[in-house]
Amino acid sequence: MEKIMYKEITDPKRIVIKVGTTTLIYPNGNINLASIDELAFVLTDLQNRGKEVILVSSGAIGVGLNQLQLNQRPFSIPQQQAVAAVGQAELMDIYNQRFQVYSQQTAQILLTRDIIEFPESRNNVINTLEELLAMGIIPIINENDTVAVDELDHLTKFGDNDRLSTIVSELTRAELLIMLSDIDGFYSDNPLKNKQAKLHRRITKIDDELMKQAGASNNQFGTGGMSSKLKAAKRVLDVNGSMVLANGKRPKIIFDILKGAEVGTLFKGESF
Ligand SMILES: Nc1ncnc2c1ncn2[C@@H]1O[C@H](COP(=O)(O)OP(=O)(O)O)[C@@H](O)[C@H]1O
Ligand SMILES: N[C@@H](CCC(=O)OP(=O)(O)O)C(=O)O
């Protein structure tokens, strides 16, 4: 297996990890405790190695549906927001329990697009995150679904958690963004629909041709699908950043990524 030996990949000081709903919730709607537990173990281990770790976690709606024993996402935005409000509290409860096993303190941060538009809000967020990291705490970030509806109604292209994770990476100047989903990486077509689809190992530039290969989510709990991940990756490439998209079924894959193993899809510009 080819080794990828960029320092930003194998020895980043600051890492943002984004987990999608598909990593946290089984397709049957139940909570994937094995995955959440392994995530807590891996992130704590990275923290113990001296790295600074930020988690951007979806799952409020998925966990809320489970908690309220609903088997599908409600139609109306206020109902979705109510479910997210229930789920976010429960999600943090689960994270806190699992991280406590490894004696790792976490903190909840809920953000809205204010952080892009208002410099003072942005500075407050940066200051809080910097302080948490200096204290050795892992921030767990989600969008504030009660306030921000952009990602829930699917009508605007602004504001899903893939995008949020790139914004967080930029604000914190993280060297590496690892995006965990339910698929091994970015393929030439949705592999769940086209068995001939080939995994892209390295993407240096995102053009319209690649954008066309990225389809929607197949999962009732996921929102953005591959096109939102690709738009996020484009943003990362635009600021000369590095991103790896990999399968979160086994969060220990993060260790493999940091060893330079060729797993998932690496998004990294040619000359960087
Ligand atoms: N070209 C593609 N390569 C990989 N996955 C794709 C592609 N096009 C569409 N998909 C779909 O995108 C899904 C991942 O997006 P999503 O369900 O939103 O995940 P998450 O909850 O992790 O954000 C995959 O399970 C797959 O069905
Ligand atoms: N704030 C929402 C995020 C939804 C979302 O972006 O989901 P995903 O496509 O799984 O990353 C939630 O926590 O459910």
Short mmCIF file of C-alpha atoms and ligand atoms in Angstrom, two decimals:
data_model
loop_
_atom_site.label_atom_id
_atom_site.label_comp_id
_atom_site.label_asym_id
_atom_site.label_seq_id
_atom_site.Cartn_x
_atom_site.Cartn_y
_atom_site.Cartn_z
CA MET A 1 0.00 0.00 0.00
CA GLU A 2 1.38 3.40 -1.02
CA LYS A 3 2.33 5.73 1.84
CA ILE A 4 1.29 9.36 1.85
CA MET A 5 3.95 11.25 3.75
CA TYR A 6 2.79 14.84 3.96
CA LYS A 7 3.45 16.35 7.38
CA GLU A 8 -0.06 17.88 7.45
CA ILE A 9 -1.46 14.35 7.12
CA THR A 10 0.92 12.29 9.22
CA ASP A 11 1.77 14.79 11.93
CA PRO A 12 -0.84 17.54 12.16
CA LYS A 13 -0.86 19.52 15.38
CA ARG A 14 -4.53 20.52 15.08
CA ILE A 15 -7.16 18.27 13.50
CA VAL A 16 -10.85 18.78 12.82
CA ILE A 17 -12.86 15.57 12.56
CA LYS A 18 -16.36 15.65 11.11
CA VAL A 19 -18.70 12.73 11.71
CA GLY A 20 -21.90 12.39 9.75
CA THR A 21 -25.15 10.97 11.04
CA THR A 22 -24.40 7.76 9.15
CA THR A 23 -21.39 7.14 11.42
CA LEU A 24 -23.47 7.59 14.58
CA ILE A 25 -26.77 5.94 13.69
CA TYR A 26 -27.36 2.48 12.21
CA PRO A 27 -29.55 2.35 9.07
CA ASN A 28 -32.33 0.92 11.29
CA GLY A 29 -32.36 4.15 13.33
CA ASN A 30 -30.62 2.81 16.43
CA ILE A 31 -27.58 4.49 17.94
CA ASN A 32 -24.23 3.03 16.94
CA LEU A 33 -22.62 2.93 20.38
CA ALA A 34 -19.66 0.90 19.14
CA SER A 35 -18.74 3.64 16.71
CA ILE A 36 -19.25 6.46 19.22
CA ASP A 37 -17.20 4.62 21.83
CA GLU A 38 -14.35 3.98 19.38
CA LEU A 39 -14.47 7.62 18.32
CA ALA A 40 -14.13 8.74 21.94
CA PHE A 41 -11.17 6.36 22.38
CA VAL A 42 -9.39 7.51 19.22
CA LEU A 43 -9.90 11.24 19.81
CA THR A 44 -8.76 10.96 23.42
CA ASP A 45 -5.68 9.06 22.31
CA LEU A 46 -4.83 11.81 19.80
CA GLN A 47 -5.30 14.38 22.55
CA ASN A 48 -3.01 12.33 24.81
CA ARG A 49 -0.37 12.31 22.06
CA GLY A 50 -0.35 16.11 22.29
CA LYS A 51 -2.59 16.90 19.34
CA GLU A 52 -5.45 19.37 19.43
CA VAL A 53 -8.71 17.81 18.37
CA ILE A 54 -12.03 19.38 17.40
CA LEU A 55 -15.06 17.24 16.64
CA VAL A 56 -17.82 18.50 14.34
CA SER A 57 -20.68 16.10 14.92
CA SER A 58 -24.03 15.74 13.19
CA GLY A 59 -26.58 13.39 14.70
CA ALA A 60 -28.96 15.67 16.61
CA ILE A 61 -31.89 14.75 14.39
CA GLY A 62 -30.89 11.09 14.11
CA VAL A 63 -30.53 10.69 17.88
CA GLY A 64 -33.71 12.73 18.47
CA LEU A 65 -35.72 10.46 16.20
CA ASN A 66 -34.42 7.48 18.13
CA GLN A 67 -35.14 9.09 21.48
CA LEU A 68 -38.70 9.99 20.47
CA GLN A 69 -39.19 6.61 18.80
CA LEU A 70 -40.05 8.19 15.47
CA ASN A 71 -39.15 6.10 12.46
CA GLN A 72 -38.88 8.93 9.99
CA ARG A 73 -37.80 12.51 9.83
CA PRO A 74 -40.81 14.80 10.35
CA PHE A 75 -41.84 16.96 7.42
CA SER A 76 -42.10 20.42 8.96
CA ILE A 77 -39.07 22.50 9.90
CA PRO A 78 -40.35 23.28 13.47
CA GLN A 79 -40.86 19.54 14.04
CA GLN A 80 -37.34 18.82 12.78
CA GLN A 81 -36.00 21.55 15.05
CA ALA A 82 -37.87 20.08 18.03
CA VAL A 83 -36.43 16.65 17.26
CA ALA A 84 -32.93 18.17 16.93
CA ALA A 85 -33.33 19.94 20.29
CA VAL A 86 -34.16 16.64 21.99
CA GLY A 87 -31.45 14.79 20.09
CA GLN A 88 -28.64 17.29 20.67
CA ALA A 89 -28.99 16.98 24.45
CA GLU A 90 -29.06 13.20 24.23
CA LEU A 91 -26.15 13.13 21.78
CA MET A 92 -24.00 15.16 24.18
CA ASP A 93 -25.05 12.88 27.00
CA ILE A 94 -23.81 9.87 25.05
CA TYR A 95 -20.56 11.62 24.08
CA ASN A 96 -19.95 12.73 27.66
CA GLN A 97 -20.48 9.20 28.96
CA ARG A 98 -18.14 7.66 26.40
CA PHE A 99 -15.41 10.33 26.75
CA GLN A 100 -15.61 10.08 30.56
CA VAL A 101 -14.53 6.44 30.31
CA TYR A 102 -11.22 7.77 28.93
CA SER A 103 -11.13 10.74 31.37
CA GLN A 104 -11.45 13.22 28.54
CA GLN A 105 -13.40 16.45 29.07
CA THR A 106 -15.56 17.68 26.19
CA ALA A 107 -17.53 20.88 25.56
CA GLN A 108 -20.57 21.61 23.43
CA ILE A 109 -20.48 24.44 20.89
CA LEU A 110 -23.54 25.25 18.77
CA LEU A 111 -22.93 27.65 15.89
CA THR A 112 -24.89 29.64 13.34
CA ARG A 113 -23.79 31.44 10.17
CA ASP A 114 -23.30 34.58 12.27
CA ILE A 115 -19.73 33.43 12.62
CA ILE A 116 -19.16 34.13 8.94
CA GLU A 117 -21.05 37.36 8.75
CA PHE A 118 -20.23 39.09 12.03
CA PRO A 119 -16.55 39.56 12.91
CA GLU A 120 -17.30 39.97 16.61
CA SER A 121 -19.22 36.69 16.74
CA ARG A 122 -16.42 35.04 14.80
CA ASN A 123 -13.82 36.34 17.26
CA ASN A 124 -15.86 35.11 20.21
CA VAL A 125 -15.99 31.64 18.68
CA ILE A 126 -12.27 31.64 17.90
CA ASN A 127 -11.46 32.79 21.44
CA THR A 128 -13.65 30.12 23.02
CA LEU A 129 -12.22 27.36 20.84
CA GLU A 130 -8.63 28.45 21.46
CA GLU A 131 -9.26 28.51 25.20
CA LEU A 132 -10.86 25.06 25.19
CA LEU A 133 -7.97 23.62 23.20
CA ALA A 134 -5.44 25.25 25.52
CA MET A 135 -7.28 23.59 28.42
CA GLY A 136 -7.01 20.18 26.74
CA ILE A 137 -10.76 19.96 26.16
CA ILE A 138 -12.28 18.51 23.00
CA PRO A 139 -14.94 20.87 21.58
CA ILE A 140 -17.91 19.07 20.02
CA ILE A 141 -19.54 21.36 17.47
CA ASN A 142 -22.89 21.21 15.71
CA GLU A 143 -25.06 23.77 14.00
CA ASN A 144 -27.60 25.42 16.29
CA ASP A 145 -30.60 23.85 14.60
CA THR A 146 -33.14 25.89 16.54
CA VAL A 147 -31.81 29.09 15.00
CA ALA A 148 -30.39 27.98 11.66
CA VAL A 149 -32.76 26.27 9.28
CA ASP A 150 -30.60 26.36 6.19
CA GLU A 151 -29.39 22.79 6.42
CA LEU A 152 -32.73 21.35 7.41
CA ASP A 153 -35.01 22.57 4.66
CA HIS A 154 -32.52 21.69 1.90
CA LEU A 155 -33.59 24.79 0.01
CA THR A 156 -30.38 26.76 0.28
CA LYS A 157 -26.90 25.52 -0.39
CA PHE A 158 -25.59 27.18 2.74
CA GLY A 159 -25.09 25.59 6.10
CA ASP A 160 -24.72 21.82 6.27
CA ASN A 161 -22.20 20.28 8.64
CA ASP A 162 -19.75 19.44 5.85
CA ARG A 163 -19.54 23.16 5.18
CA LEU A 164 -19.48 23.92 8.91
CA SER A 165 -16.46 21.65 9.35
CA THR A 166 -14.51 23.56 6.69
CA ILE A 167 -15.39 26.87 8.34
CA VAL A 168 -14.26 25.52 11.71
CA SER A 169 -11.01 24.28 10.11
CA GLU A 170 -10.38 27.73 8.67
CA LEU A 171 -11.22 29.60 11.88
CA THR A 172 -8.92 27.40 13.93
CA ARG A 173 -6.23 27.08 11.22
CA ALA A 174 -6.34 23.31 11.56
CA GLU A 175 -3.83 21.50 9.37
CA LEU A 176 -6.10 18.59 8.58
CA LEU A 177 -9.83 17.97 8.20
CA ILE A 178 -10.92 14.34 8.40
CA MET A 179 -14.47 13.74 7.24
CA LEU A 180 -15.98 10.43 8.27
CA SER A 181 -18.99 9.11 6.40
CA ASP A 182 -20.57 5.74 5.58
CA ILE A 183 -18.58 5.25 2.41
CA ASP A 184 -14.88 4.54 1.69
CA GLY A 185 -14.37 7.87 -0.06
CA PHE A 186 -15.39 9.78 -3.19
CA TYR A 187 -16.18 7.49 -6.14
CA SER A 188 -16.67 8.19 -9.83
CA ASP A 189 -20.39 7.55 -9.19
CA ASN A 190 -22.54 6.55 -6.23
CA PRO A 191 -21.24 3.00 -5.58
CA LEU A 192 -24.54 2.02 -3.99
CA LYS A 193 -26.16 2.50 -7.38
CA ASN A 194 -23.29 1.75 -9.75
CA LYS A 195 -21.06 -1.22 -8.94
CA GLN A 196 -18.53 -0.10 -11.59
CA ALA A 197 -17.83 3.12 -9.68
CA LYS A 198 -14.12 3.62 -8.89
CA LEU A 199 -12.71 5.16 -5.72
CA HIS A 200 -10.73 8.38 -6.24
CA ARG A 201 -7.58 8.12 -4.10
CA ARG A 202 -6.31 11.66 -4.59
CA ILE A 203 -8.06 14.78 -5.82
CA THR A 204 -5.97 17.90 -6.40
CA LYS A 205 -8.61 20.11 -8.05
CA ILE A 206 -12.38 20.02 -8.21
CA ASP A 207 -13.96 20.87 -11.54
CA ASP A 208 -17.50 20.55 -12.94
CA GLU A 209 -16.75 17.06 -14.23
CA LEU A 210 -15.98 15.83 -10.68
CA MET A 211 -18.94 17.73 -9.24
CA LYS A 212 -21.20 15.78 -11.63
CA GLN A 213 -19.93 12.50 -10.15
CA ALA A 214 -21.11 13.46 -6.66
CA GLY A 215 -24.67 12.45 -5.93
CA ALA A 216 -27.20 12.73 -3.15
CA SER A 217 -27.38 10.82 0.13
CA ASN A 218 -28.94 7.37 0.10
CA ASN A 219 -29.62 7.47 3.79
CA GLN A 220 -32.78 8.90 5.32
CA PHE A 221 -30.73 10.47 8.13
CA GLY A 222 -27.90 11.96 6.04
CA THR A 223 -28.52 15.35 4.48
CA GLY A 224 -25.88 16.66 2.11
CA GLY A 225 -24.75 13.52 0.27
CA MET A 226 -21.49 13.51 -1.67
CA SER A 227 -22.13 16.81 -3.44
CA SER A 228 -22.00 18.70 -0.15
CA LYS A 229 -18.75 16.88 0.75
CA LEU A 230 -17.26 17.81 -2.59
CA LYS A 231 -18.23 21.46 -2.19
CA ALA A 232 -16.60 21.36 1.24
CA ALA A 233 -13.48 19.78 -0.24
CA LYS A 234 -13.36 22.51 -2.89
CA ARG A 235 -13.38 25.10 -0.15
CA VAL A 236 -10.51 23.30 1.59
CA LEU A 237 -8.49 23.14 -1.65
CA ASP A 238 -9.20 26.83 -2.32
CA VAL A 239 -7.34 27.76 0.88
CA ASN A 240 -4.56 25.21 0.28
CA GLY A 241 -5.80 22.97 3.08
CA SER A 242 -5.86 19.18 3.37
CA MET A 243 -8.88 16.93 3.78
CA VAL A 244 -9.35 13.17 3.92
CA LEU A 245 -12.77 11.63 3.35
CA ALA A 246 -12.94 8.13 4.81
CA ASN A 247 -15.31 5.50 6.14
CA GLY A 248 -16.29 6.12 9.77
CA LYS A 249 -17.61 2.59 10.28
CA ARG A 250 -14.35 1.97 12.14
CA PRO A 251 -13.14 5.29 13.62
CA LYS A 252 -9.70 3.72 14.24
CA ILE A 253 -9.23 4.46 10.54
CA ILE A 254 -8.09 7.87 11.82
CA PHE A 255 -4.93 6.16 13.12
CA ASP A 256 -4.35 4.67 9.65
CA ILE A 257 -4.78 8.09 8.04
CA LEU A 258 -2.19 9.59 10.38
CA LYS A 259 0.20 6.74 9.58
CA GLY A 260 0.02 7.82 5.94
CA ALA A 261 -1.86 4.71 4.82
CA GLU A 262 -3.69 5.13 1.55
CA VAL A 263 -7.24 5.02 2.85
CA GLY A 264 -10.20 7.09 1.72
CA THR A 265 -9.85 10.03 -0.66
CA LEU A 266 -7.19 12.65 -0.06
CA PHE A 267 -8.02 16.18 -1.18
CA LYS A 268 -4.79 18.12 -1.43
CA GLY A 269 -3.52 20.59 -4.01
CA GLU A 270 -0.67 19.67 -6.35
CA SER A 271 2.03 22.00 -5.08
CA PHE A 272 1.32 21.78 -1.37
N1 LIG B 1 -19.78 9.73 -6.08
C1 LIG B 1 -20.11 9.27 -4.85
N2 LIG B 1 -19.17 8.67 -4.08
C2 LIG B 1 -19.47 8.22 -2.82
N3 LIG B 1 -20.70 8.33 -2.26
C3 LIG B 1 -21.68 8.94 -2.98
C4 LIG B 1 -21.42 9.45 -4.31
N4 LIG B 1 -22.57 10.02 -4.76
C5 LIG B 1 -23.49 9.89 -3.78
N5 LIG B 1 -22.98 9.24 -2.71
C6 LIG B 1 -23.74 8.96 -1.47
O1 LIG B 1 -23.33 9.87 -0.46
C7 LIG B 1 -23.51 9.18 0.81
C8 LIG B 1 -22.75 9.93 1.90
O2 LIG B 1 -23.40 11.15 2.19
P1 LIG B 1 -24.37 11.33 3.50
O3 LIG B 1 -25.41 10.25 3.49
O4 LIG B 1 -24.84 12.75 3.51
O5 LIG B 1 -23.34 11.03 4.68
P2 LIG B 1 -23.06 11.67 6.10
O6 LIG B 1 -24.22 11.36 6.98
O7 LIG B 1 -21.81 10.95 6.51
O8 LIG B 1 -22.85 13.16 5.92
C9 LIG B 1 -23.00 7.80 0.49
O9 LIG B 1 -23.53 6.83 1.38
C10 LIG B 1 -23.51 7.56 -0.94
O10 LIG B 1 -24.76 6.90 -0.94
N1 LIG B 2 -27.41 19.62 12.66
C1 LIG B 2 -27.89 18.43 11.97
C2 LIG B 2 -26.85 18.09 10.93
C3 LIG B 2 -27.39 17.32 9.80
C4 LIG B 2 -26.27 16.96 8.83
O1 LIG B 2 -25.52 17.80 8.26
O2 LIG B 2 -26.12 15.66 8.71
P1 LIG B 2 -24.97 14.86 7.95
O3 LIG B 2 -25.24 14.95 6.46
O4 LIG B 2 -25.12 13.49 8.47
O5 LIG B 2 -23.66 15.51 8.30
C5 LIG B 2 -27.99 17.27 12.98
O6 LIG B 2 -27.19 17.26 13.92
O7 LIG B 2 -28.83 16.40 12.81
#
